[in-house]
Coordinates of C-alpha atoms and ligand atoms in Angstrom, one line a residue:
Chain Y
M27 CA 0.0 0.0 0.0
T28 CA 1.4 3.3 -1.0
Q29 CA 1.1 5.8 1.8
R30 CA 1.0 9.3 0.7
I31 CA -0.3 10.8 3.9
S32 CA 2.6 10.9 6.3
K33 CA 2.3 9.8 9.9
Y34 CA 2.8 13.4 11.1
Q35 CA 0.0 14.6 8.7
R36 CA -2.3 11.9 10.0
F37 CA -1.5 12.8 13.6
K38 CA -2.5 16.4 12.8
M39 CA -5.7 15.2 10.9
M40 CA -6.9 13.1 13.8
N41 CA -5.7 15.1 16.9
P42 CA -8.9 16.3 18.6
I43 CA -7.3 19.4 20.1
L44 CA -5.8 20.6 16.8
Q45 CA -9.0 19.6 15.0
F46 CA -11.1 21.5 17.5
F47 CA -9.4 24.7 16.3
K48 CA -9.7 23.5 12.7
F49 CA -13.4 23.0 13.2
I50 CA -13.9 26.6 14.3
Y51 CA -11.7 27.8 11.4
L52 CA -13.6 25.7 8.9
S53 CA -17.0 26.7 10.2
L54 CA -16.1 30.3 9.9
K55 CA -14.6 29.9 6.5
V56 CA -17.6 28.0 5.1
L57 CA -19.9 30.6 6.6
I58 CA -17.9 33.4 5.0
I59 CA -18.2 31.7 1.6
V60 CA -21.9 31.2 2.0
A61 CA -22.5 34.6 3.5
G62 CA -20.2 36.1 0.9
G63 CA -23.4 36.1 -1.1
H64 CA -24.3 35.4 -4.7
G65 CA -25.6 37.2 -7.7
G66 CA -26.0 37.3 -11.4
T67 CA -23.2 37.2 -13.9
R68 CA -24.7 38.7 -17.0
K69 CA -24.4 42.5 -16.2
A70 CA -20.9 42.2 -14.8
H71 CA -19.5 41.5 -18.3
Chain C
M26 CA -54.5 37.4 -2.6
S27 CA -52.0 34.9 -4.2
K28 CA -51.7 31.2 -4.2
I29 CA -48.2 29.7 -4.6
V30 CA -47.9 26.0 -5.3
V31 CA -44.6 24.3 -4.6
L32 CA -44.1 20.9 -6.3
G33 CA -41.7 18.8 -4.2
A34 CA -40.7 18.9 -0.6
G35 CA -37.0 18.1 -0.9
I36 CA -34.3 20.6 0.0
S37 CA -35.4 23.2 -2.5
G38 CA -39.2 22.8 -2.3
H39 CA -39.1 22.9 1.5
V40 CA -36.8 25.9 1.7
A41 CA -39.0 27.8 -0.8
A42 CA -42.3 26.9 1.1
S43 CA -40.9 27.8 4.5
H44 CA -39.5 31.2 3.4
L45 CA -42.8 32.0 1.5
R46 CA -44.8 31.1 4.6
R47 CA -42.6 33.1 6.9
K48 CA -42.6 36.3 4.8
L49 CA -46.2 36.3 3.4
S50 CA -49.3 37.0 5.4
K51 CA -51.8 34.3 5.9
A52 CA -54.0 35.9 3.3
H53 CA -51.8 34.2 0.8
E54 CA -51.9 30.5 0.3
V55 CA -48.8 28.3 0.2
V56 CA -49.5 24.8 -1.1
V57 CA -46.9 22.0 -1.2
V58 CA -47.6 19.0 -3.5
S59 CA -45.2 16.1 -2.9
P60 CA -45.6 12.3 -3.0
N61 CA -43.4 11.5 0.0
S62 CA -45.0 12.0 3.4
N63 CA -41.5 12.7 4.9
Y64 CA -38.8 15.2 4.6
Q65 CA -35.4 13.6 4.4
W66 CA -32.0 15.1 4.9
I67 CA -30.5 13.3 1.9
P68 CA -26.7 14.0 2.7
S69 CA -26.9 11.8 5.8
N70 CA -28.1 8.8 3.8
I71 CA -24.4 8.0 3.5
W72 CA -24.4 7.1 7.2
V73 CA -27.7 5.2 7.0
G74 CA -26.0 3.1 4.3
I75 CA -23.2 2.1 6.7
G76 CA -25.6 1.4 9.6
R77 CA -24.3 4.2 11.8
I78 CA -27.5 6.3 11.7
K79 CA -31.1 4.9 11.7
S80 CA -33.1 6.3 8.8
E81 CA -35.7 7.7 11.3
K82 CA -33.0 10.1 12.5
I83 CA -32.8 11.8 9.1
L84 CA -36.5 12.2 8.3
F85 CA -39.6 13.6 9.8
P86 CA -43.3 13.7 8.7
L87 CA -44.3 16.8 6.8
A88 CA -48.1 16.8 7.3
S89 CA -48.1 17.8 11.0
L90 CA -45.4 20.5 10.5
Y91 CA -47.1 22.0 7.5
K92 CA -50.4 22.0 9.4
K93 CA -48.9 23.9 12.3
K94 CA -47.2 26.4 9.9
H95 CA -50.4 26.9 7.8
I96 CA -48.9 25.4 4.7
D97 CA -51.4 23.3 2.8
F98 CA -49.9 19.9 2.1
K99 CA -51.2 17.5 -0.6
Q100 CA -49.5 14.1 -0.6
A101 CA -49.7 13.8 -4.3
K102 CA -47.5 13.8 -7.4
A103 CA -47.7 16.3 -10.2
V104 CA -48.7 14.6 -13.4
S105 CA -49.1 17.4 -16.1
F106 CA -48.7 21.1 -16.4
H107 CA -51.5 23.4 -17.7
P108 CA -50.0 26.9 -17.5
E109 CA -53.0 28.5 -19.4
G110 CA -55.7 26.5 -17.7
D111 CA -58.1 24.7 -20.0
A112 CA -61.7 25.0 -21.4
Q113 CA -63.2 24.5 -17.9
E114 CA -60.5 26.0 -15.7
Q115 CA -59.5 29.6 -16.3
K116 CA -56.6 29.6 -14.0
P117 CA -53.3 27.9 -14.6
Y118 CA -53.0 24.6 -12.9
V119 CA -51.1 21.4 -12.3
L120 CA -52.8 18.1 -12.5
A121 CA -51.9 16.2 -9.3
E122 CA -52.6 12.6 -8.4
Y123 CA -52.9 11.7 -4.7
V124 CA -50.7 8.8 -3.7
A125 CA -51.9 7.9 -0.2
G126 CA -55.0 7.8 2.0
E127 CA -58.6 7.7 1.1
T128 CA -58.0 9.9 -1.9
K129 CA -55.3 7.7 -3.4
G130 CA -55.5 7.6 -7.2
Q131 CA -57.8 10.6 -7.4
Q132 CA -56.7 13.6 -9.5
E133 CA -57.1 17.3 -8.7
K134 CA -56.5 20.4 -10.7
V135 CA -54.3 22.4 -8.3
T136 CA -54.6 26.0 -9.5
Y137 CA -51.9 28.6 -8.8
D138 CA -50.8 32.2 -9.3
Y139 CA -47.1 31.2 -9.0
L140 CA -45.7 27.7 -9.4
I141 CA -42.3 26.5 -8.1
N142 CA -41.3 23.2 -9.7
A143 CA -38.8 21.7 -7.1
T144 CA -39.3 18.1 -8.1
G145 CA -35.6 17.4 -8.2
P146 CA -34.4 14.4 -10.3
K147 CA -36.0 11.2 -11.3
L148 CA -33.7 8.4 -10.2
N149 CA -33.5 6.8 -13.6
F150 CA -32.4 3.3 -12.8
E151 CA -34.1 2.0 -15.9
A152 CA -31.4 3.7 -18.0
T153 CA -28.9 1.0 -17.0
E154 CA -30.1 -2.5 -17.7
G155 CA -30.2 -4.6 -14.5
L156 CA -29.6 -1.6 -12.1
N157 CA -32.4 -1.8 -9.7
P158 CA -31.5 -1.1 -6.0
G159 CA -31.3 -4.2 -3.9
T160 CA -31.1 -6.6 -6.9
N161 CA -28.0 -8.2 -8.5
K162 CA -26.0 -7.2 -5.4
A163 CA -26.1 -3.6 -6.4
Y164 CA -27.5 -0.9 -4.2
S165 CA -28.2 2.8 -4.0
V166 CA -28.1 5.4 -1.2
C167 CA -30.1 8.0 -3.0
T168 CA -33.1 7.7 -0.6
Y169 CA -33.4 6.5 2.9
T170 CA -35.2 3.3 1.9
H171 CA -32.4 2.6 -0.6
A172 CA -29.8 3.4 2.1
D173 CA -31.5 1.0 4.5
H174 CA -31.3 -1.8 1.9
A175 CA -27.7 -0.9 1.2
W176 CA -26.8 -1.3 4.8
E177 CA -28.6 -4.7 5.0
G178 CA -26.6 -5.9 2.0
L179 CA -23.3 -4.5 3.3
N180 CA -23.9 -5.9 6.8
A181 CA -24.7 -9.4 5.4
L182 CA -21.4 -9.3 3.5
I183 CA -19.5 -8.1 6.6
Q184 CA -20.9 -11.0 8.5
E185 CA -19.7 -13.4 5.8
M186 CA -16.3 -11.7 5.8
K187 CA -16.0 -12.3 9.5
K188 CA -16.1 -16.0 8.7
G189 CA -13.3 -15.5 6.2
K190 CA -14.9 -14.6 2.9
K191 CA -12.9 -12.4 0.6
A192 CA -15.0 -9.8 -1.1
K193 CA -15.0 -7.3 -3.9
I194 CA -16.7 -4.0 -3.4
L195 CA -17.5 -1.6 -6.3
I196 CA -18.7 1.9 -5.7
G197 CA -19.3 4.8 -8.1
T198 CA -21.5 5.8 -11.0
G199 CA -23.9 3.3 -12.6
H200 CA -24.4 5.2 -15.9
A201 CA -22.2 6.9 -18.5
K202 CA -23.7 10.3 -17.7
A203 CA -24.5 9.9 -14.1
T204 CA -23.8 12.8 -11.6
C205 CA -23.5 13.0 -7.8
Q206 CA -20.0 11.5 -7.8
G207 CA -19.6 13.3 -4.4
A208 CA -22.1 11.1 -2.7
A209 CA -20.5 7.9 -4.1
F210 CA -17.1 9.3 -3.0
E211 CA -18.3 9.8 0.5
Y212 CA -19.9 6.3 0.6
I213 CA -16.7 4.5 -0.6
L214 CA -14.6 6.2 2.1
N215 CA -17.3 5.4 4.8
V216 CA -17.5 1.8 3.7
E217 CA -13.7 1.5 3.8
Q218 CA -13.6 2.8 7.3
E219 CA -16.5 0.5 8.5
L220 CA -14.6 -2.5 7.1
R221 CA -11.6 -1.5 9.2
R222 CA -13.8 -1.0 12.2
H223 CA -15.2 -4.5 11.8
N224 CA -11.6 -5.9 11.3
V225 CA -12.3 -7.2 7.8
R226 CA -10.6 -4.6 5.7
D227 CA -7.8 -6.9 4.6
L228 CA -10.3 -9.3 3.1
A229 CA -11.8 -6.6 0.8
E230 CA -10.8 -5.3 -2.6
I231 CA -12.5 -1.9 -2.9
T232 CA -12.8 -0.2 -6.3
W233 CA -14.0 3.2 -7.5
I234 CA -15.7 3.1 -10.9
S235 CA -16.7 6.4 -12.4
N236 CA -17.5 8.2 -15.6
E237 CA -15.1 10.9 -14.6
Y238 CA -12.0 11.5 -16.9
Q239 CA -9.9 12.2 -13.8
L240 CA -10.3 11.5 -10.1
G241 CA -11.8 14.5 -8.3
D242 CA -13.7 15.8 -11.3
F243 CA -17.0 15.5 -9.3
G244 CA -18.9 16.7 -12.4
M245 CA -17.3 20.1 -11.7
D246 CA -14.5 19.8 -14.3
G247 CA -12.1 19.2 -11.3
M248 CA -10.8 22.0 -9.1
L249 CA -7.5 23.7 -8.3
L250 CA -7.5 23.9 -4.5
S251 CA -5.7 25.6 -1.7
Y252 CA -4.6 22.7 0.5
G253 CA -2.8 23.9 3.6
S254 CA 0.1 26.0 2.3
M255 CA 0.0 24.2 -1.1
T256 CA -2.0 24.5 -4.3
M257 CA -3.3 21.1 -5.4
K258 CA -5.5 19.7 -8.1
S259 CA -8.6 17.9 -6.8
S260 CA -7.4 14.9 -8.8
E261 CA -4.2 14.8 -6.8
M262 CA -6.1 15.2 -3.5
V263 CA -8.5 12.3 -4.3
E264 CA -5.6 10.1 -5.5
M265 CA -3.8 10.8 -2.3
V266 CA -6.8 9.7 -0.3
F267 CA -7.5 6.6 -2.4
E268 CA -3.9 5.5 -2.3
D269 CA -3.9 6.1 1.5
R270 CA -7.0 4.0 1.8
D271 CA -5.9 1.3 -0.7
I272 CA -8.8 2.0 -3.0
K273 CA -8.4 1.1 -6.7
W274 CA -10.0 3.1 -9.4
I275 CA -11.5 2.7 -12.9
L276 CA -12.1 6.0 -14.8
G277 CA -13.9 7.0 -17.9
A278 CA -16.3 4.1 -17.4
G279 CA -19.8 4.2 -18.7
V280 CA -21.6 1.4 -16.9
N281 CA -24.4 0.1 -19.1
K282 CA -25.5 -3.3 -17.7
I283 CA -25.6 -5.0 -14.3
E284 CA -25.9 -8.7 -13.9
D285 CA -25.7 -10.6 -10.6
G286 CA -22.4 -9.4 -9.2
I287 CA -21.1 -8.1 -12.6
A288 CA -20.9 -4.6 -13.9
H289 CA -20.5 -4.2 -17.7
Y290 CA -19.0 -1.0 -18.9
E291 CA -17.5 0.8 -21.9
N292 CA -14.4 3.0 -21.4
L293 CA -13.2 6.0 -23.3
E294 CA -10.9 3.7 -25.4
G295 CA -14.1 2.1 -26.6
E296 CA -13.3 -1.2 -24.9
T297 CA -16.1 -3.2 -23.3
K298 CA -15.2 -4.6 -20.0
T299 CA -16.6 -6.2 -16.9
E300 CA -15.9 -5.8 -13.2
T301 CA -17.2 -8.4 -10.7
F302 CA -18.4 -7.5 -7.2
D303 CA -20.0 -8.9 -4.0
F304 CA -21.5 -5.6 -3.1
A305 CA -21.9 -2.5 -5.3
M306 CA -23.4 1.0 -4.7
L307 CA -23.8 2.7 -8.1
I308 CA -25.5 6.1 -8.5
P309 CA -28.1 6.0 -11.3
S310 CA -28.5 8.6 -14.0
F311 CA -30.7 11.5 -13.0
S312 CA -33.4 12.6 -15.5
G313 CA -36.4 14.8 -15.6
H314 CA -39.7 13.3 -14.6
G315 CA -41.1 13.2 -18.1
F316 CA -43.9 15.7 -17.3
K317 CA -46.1 16.8 -20.1
A318 CA -47.5 20.3 -20.6
F319 CA -50.6 21.5 -22.4
D320 CA -52.0 24.9 -23.4
K321 CA -55.6 26.0 -22.9
N322 CA -56.7 24.2 -26.1
N323 CA -55.1 21.0 -24.8
Q324 CA -52.3 21.2 -27.4
D325 CA -49.0 19.7 -26.3
I326 CA -46.5 22.5 -25.3
T327 CA -44.1 20.3 -23.4
D328 CA -41.1 21.8 -25.3
K329 CA -42.0 25.2 -23.9
L330 CA -41.6 24.0 -20.4
F331 CA -39.2 21.1 -20.5
K332 CA -35.9 20.0 -22.0
G333 CA -35.7 16.9 -19.9
F334 CA -35.7 19.1 -16.8
M335 CA -37.5 22.5 -16.7
I336 CA -36.5 25.3 -19.1
V337 CA -35.4 28.4 -17.2
D338 CA -33.5 31.6 -18.0
A339 CA -30.3 29.8 -19.2
D340 CA -28.7 30.1 -22.6
Y341 CA -29.4 26.7 -24.2
T342 CA -27.7 27.5 -27.5
P343 CA -25.6 24.5 -28.3
K344 CA -21.9 25.4 -28.4
P345 CA -18.6 23.7 -28.0
Y346 CA -17.0 23.4 -24.5
E347 CA -14.4 26.1 -25.4
E348 CA -17.2 28.6 -25.8
W349 CA -19.1 27.9 -22.6
T350 CA -19.3 30.8 -20.3
V351 CA -20.8 31.4 -16.8
Q352 CA -23.3 33.7 -18.5
D353 CA -25.0 30.5 -19.9
W354 CA -26.2 29.6 -16.5
P355 CA -29.5 30.8 -15.1
E356 CA -29.9 33.7 -12.6
T357 CA -33.6 33.7 -11.7
Y358 CA -34.8 30.2 -12.6
Q359 CA -37.8 31.6 -14.3
N360 CA -39.4 29.9 -17.2
P361 CA -39.1 32.3 -20.2
T362 CA -42.5 31.5 -21.6
Y363 CA -44.6 31.3 -18.4
K364 CA -43.1 33.9 -16.1
N365 CA -45.0 32.7 -13.1
I366 CA -43.2 29.3 -13.2
F367 CA -39.8 28.8 -11.6
A368 CA -37.6 25.8 -11.1
P369 CA -34.8 25.9 -8.5
G370 CA -32.6 23.0 -7.3
I371 CA -32.1 20.0 -9.5
A372 CA -35.4 20.6 -11.3
F373 CA -34.0 23.2 -13.8
A374 CA -32.4 22.1 -17.1
P375 CA -28.8 23.1 -17.1
P376 CA -27.5 24.8 -20.3
H377 CA -24.7 22.1 -20.6
T378 CA -22.5 20.1 -18.3
I379 CA -19.7 21.6 -16.3
S380 CA -17.2 18.8 -17.0
K381 CA -15.7 18.6 -20.5
P382 CA -17.9 16.3 -22.7
R383 CA -16.0 13.2 -23.9
K384 CA -16.9 10.4 -26.2
S385 CA -15.6 6.9 -26.4
K386 CA -14.0 5.6 -29.6
N387 CA -17.4 4.1 -30.4
G388 CA -19.1 7.5 -30.0
T389 CA -20.7 6.8 -26.5
E390 CA -20.8 9.9 -24.4
I391 CA -19.1 9.2 -21.1
F392 CA -18.8 12.2 -18.8
P393 CA -20.6 13.4 -15.6
S394 CA -23.8 15.4 -15.8
P395 CA -23.7 18.7 -13.7
P396 CA -24.3 18.2 -10.0
R397 CA -26.6 20.6 -8.1
T398 CA -25.8 20.0 -4.5
G399 CA -27.7 21.0 -1.4
M400 CA -26.3 24.4 -0.9
P401 CA -27.1 25.8 -4.4
S402 CA -30.5 24.0 -4.3
G403 CA -31.3 25.9 -1.1
I404 CA -29.9 29.2 -2.3
T405 CA -31.8 29.1 -5.6
A406 CA -35.0 28.1 -3.9
K407 CA -34.8 31.0 -1.4
L408 CA -34.1 33.5 -4.2
V409 CA -37.0 32.2 -6.2
A410 CA -39.2 32.6 -3.1
D411 CA -37.9 36.1 -2.4
N412 CA -38.7 37.2 -6.0
I413 CA -42.2 35.8 -5.7
I414 CA -42.7 37.6 -2.4
D415 CA -41.5 40.9 -3.8
S416 CA -43.7 40.5 -6.9
I417 CA -46.7 39.9 -4.7
K418 CA -45.9 42.7 -2.3
N419 CA -45.1 45.2 -5.1
N420 CA -47.9 44.0 -7.3
K421 CA -45.5 43.8 -10.3
E422 CA -42.9 41.3 -11.4
S423 CA -39.7 41.6 -9.5
L424 CA -36.5 39.7 -10.3
K425 CA -34.2 41.6 -8.0
H426 CA -32.8 38.4 -6.4
K427 CA -30.3 36.7 -8.6
G428 CA -28.0 33.7 -8.0
S429 CA -26.1 32.2 -10.9
M430 CA -24.0 29.2 -10.0
G431 CA -21.3 31.1 -11.8
N432 CA -21.4 33.7 -9.0
M433 CA -22.1 31.5 -6.0
G434 CA -19.9 29.5 -3.7
A435 CA -20.6 26.0 -2.4
A436 CA -19.3 23.9 0.4
C437 CA -19.2 20.2 0.2
I438 CA -18.3 18.5 3.4
A439 CA -17.7 14.9 2.3
S440 CA -17.8 12.4 5.0
A441 CA -14.8 10.1 4.9
G442 CA -15.7 8.0 7.9
F443 CA -18.1 8.1 10.9
G444 CA -17.1 8.5 14.6
L445 CA -16.6 11.3 17.1
T446 CA -12.9 10.5 17.5
Q447 CA -12.2 8.2 14.6
G448 CA -14.3 10.0 11.9
S449 CA -13.0 12.1 9.1
G450 CA -14.2 14.5 6.5
I451 CA -12.9 16.1 3.4
S452 CA -14.1 19.6 3.3
I453 CA -14.1 21.2 -0.1
T454 CA -15.4 24.6 -1.0
T455 CA -15.5 26.1 -4.4
F456 CA -16.1 29.6 -5.6
P457 CA -17.7 29.9 -8.1
I458 CA -19.4 26.5 -8.6
I459 CA -19.3 27.0 -12.4
P460 CA -15.7 27.8 -13.3
D461 CA -15.3 31.3 -14.6
Y462 CA -12.3 31.1 -16.9
V463 CA -12.5 34.8 -17.8
K464 CA -12.3 36.0 -14.2
Y465 CA -9.9 33.4 -13.0
P466 CA -8.0 32.3 -16.1
K467 CA -4.9 31.0 -14.2
T468 CA -6.6 29.0 -11.5
H469 CA -8.9 26.7 -13.5
G470 CA -11.8 29.2 -13.4
R471 CA -12.0 29.4 -9.6
K472 CA -10.8 31.7 -6.8
L473 CA -8.0 30.1 -4.8
G474 CA -8.5 30.5 -1.1
K475 CA -12.3 30.4 -1.5
T476 CA -11.7 27.1 -3.3
F477 CA -9.9 25.0 -0.8
G478 CA -9.7 21.5 0.6
E479 CA -9.1 20.1 4.1
I480 CA -8.9 16.6 5.4
G481 CA -9.4 15.5 9.0
L482 CA -11.6 14.9 12.0
A483 CA -12.9 18.4 12.0
G484 CA -14.6 17.7 8.7
H485 CA -16.6 14.9 10.3
W486 CA -17.7 17.2 13.2
L487 CA -18.7 19.8 10.7
K488 CA -20.7 17.4 8.6
L489 CA -22.4 16.2 11.9
A490 CA -23.1 19.8 12.9
L491 CA -24.6 20.5 9.5
H492 CA -26.8 17.4 9.9
Y493 CA -28.3 18.7 13.2
A494 CA -28.5 22.3 12.0
F495 CA -30.3 21.6 8.8
I496 CA -32.7 19.2 10.4
Y497 CA -33.4 21.9 13.0
K498 CA -33.9 24.4 10.2
A499 CA -36.1 22.1 8.2
K500 CA -38.3 21.5 11.3
M501 CA -38.8 25.3 11.3
K502 CA -37.9 25.5 15.0
P503 CA -37.4 28.9 16.6
F504 CA -35.1 31.2 14.6
W505 CA -34.6 28.6 11.9
W506 CA -34.2 31.3 9.2
L507 CA -31.0 32.5 10.8
I508 CA -29.3 29.3 9.6
P509 CA -28.1 30.0 6.0
E510 CA -29.1 27.7 3.2
Ligands
FAD6 C1 -26.7 10.1 -1.2 C2 -26.6 11.6 -1.5 C3 -25.8 12.4 -0.7 C4 -25.7 13.7 -0.9 N1 -24.8 14.5 -0.1 C5 -24.8 15.8 -0.3 C6 -24.0 16.6 0.6 O1 -23.2 16.1 1.4 N2 -24.0 17.9 0.4 C7 -24.7 18.5 -0.5 O2 -24.7 19.7 -0.6 N3 -25.5 17.8 -1.4 C8 -25.6 16.5 -1.3 N4 -26.4 15.7 -2.1 C9 -27.2 16.4 -3.1 C10 -28.5 17.0 -2.5 O3 -29.2 15.9 -1.8 C11 -29.3 17.5 -3.6 O4 -28.6 18.6 -4.1 C12 -30.7 18.0 -3.2 O5 -31.4 17.0 -2.5 C13 -31.5 18.6 -4.3 O6 -32.6 19.2 -3.8 P1 -34.0 19.2 -4.7 O7 -35.0 19.8 -3.8 O8 -33.7 19.9 -6.0 O9 -34.3 17.7 -5.0 P2 -34.8 16.6 -4.1 O10 -34.2 16.7 -2.7 O11 -34.6 15.3 -4.8 O12 -36.3 16.8 -3.9 C14 -37.3 16.6 -4.9 C15 -38.7 16.5 -4.2 O13 -39.6 16.4 -5.3 C16 -40.6 15.4 -4.9 N5 -41.2 14.9 -6.2 C17 -40.7 13.9 -7.0 N6 -41.6 13.8 -8.0 C18 -42.6 14.6 -7.8 C19 -43.8 14.9 -8.5 N7 -44.1 14.2 -9.7 N8 -44.6 15.8 -8.0 C20 -44.3 16.5 -6.9 N9 -43.2 16.2 -6.2 C21 -42.3 15.3 -6.7 C22 -39.7 14.4 -4.2 O14 -40.5 13.5 -3.4 C23 -38.9 15.3 -3.3 O15 -39.6 15.7 -2.2 C24 -26.5 14.3 -1.9 C25 -27.3 13.6 -2.7 C26 -27.4 12.2 -2.5 C27 -28.3 11.4 -3.4

């Protein structure tokens, strides 16, 4: 089995403390993208 | 006083109906016509299909909620559209047929001032010979009943594997032009993790089969993502995950026939091949429901309303991939002929695919159809509702609210395994959903930073949080509207 995700990366991916902060970061980031709004495209060009 | 009829109570129909009801006075009627008595949060079907959530947890009955909220609910299916009425009925109407209770089989002309067609896709299993969920060892997770059956099938196999059986598992798309690769991607990673949890992973060969040209296409023409401090292609990210999980892959595959434990497919090279399996989950092709439409003289006008799915304000002029632009995509989801009809979510006919169309050497088209995930389905439904509300309140047509998928972001939190400490999720966001190669020529049509990927436990927590938040919102509990679509 080729392992392309290193042990250190996996530790970071599964560490609950690090991931708790990541959870807050991701929630905010997703919210910003959604709340960033949407609109048309036709008049802009 | 206006009457708004919403067809379908899935993500987009329910979002539209609940916003209409909240913002319009009780003098206006909001009617929902849908054949399923339950609302289901479809994204969590993945966890039903691995036995980690009971289907009862992802659904709730609509009748009591709608009664409480003064939304009229007809458990019926739309049969035909009559946007000019007919000789007897002056008002436009939809012919609906009741599917349950004492009125089962009876038809009713449901008249409207505004119509929202949010009937989503027909799960077109018939388009692939032998693909019928629960038969030939092939399953689906597209509805909660399908997902329940999938878990029964998978669980039976796991029990056999515990006795030493070696098994082949095949997950992906069950048609040359299927979409919803994201759901199959989530399912394959969840199945892989469950096999590990049951200590039978080493007895399984797991294979991804897909009509995508490259891994990570997802029907979105692939993505260039920010991944940590790197910039990565979605194909590289998915390859990394599949290699890490020891999942094999078959790409450019148009599955055309299923026999007991055998998938027949054609690839882009034009070769016809087979892949055997002990358990498969294959997403069927999605199609329109085959509705017919008639004018007031009962003449067939289906081509004014439908092109498979419903015709809206998209540019349907056929043109080559190189000439596609974001401007082809609709902004208001309004039918150009009958301006009181709208189609948000999956119900609208897209102008073309997002992924590059490809043909096999035999001329078979093998490429993903465009996905419309939950977030754009909700956003487009809300903007349609807002335009109708404005039009009613101002007493003239208002199309102020616009939302092209070419100017809208989407988040897709793909579950990669269930468990509060052992779970994982692959969080991907894209902006815009439709690549805009004019605005972002150097980054595959999307804005880096707003198009990013993350892998880890936090993704699972986020997916779980969204599950609870969206079910809370769908139940219209206090302040539900503060939760964005
Ligand atoms: C397994 C799976 C997992 C998914 N996971 C995700 C995810 O993680 N994130 C995400 O964003 N998206 C996800 N999606 C996609 C998401 O579920 C869809 O984008 C969304 O459901 C589309 O909403 P819709 O309202 O347009 O259609 P639907 O949700 O399909 O709703 C259609 C409604 O119309 C009703 N209907 C059908 N026929 C008729 C008729 N003749 N008359 C009246 N009503 C009718 C149906 O009963 C239903 O209520 C997933 C999809 C699947 C299948």
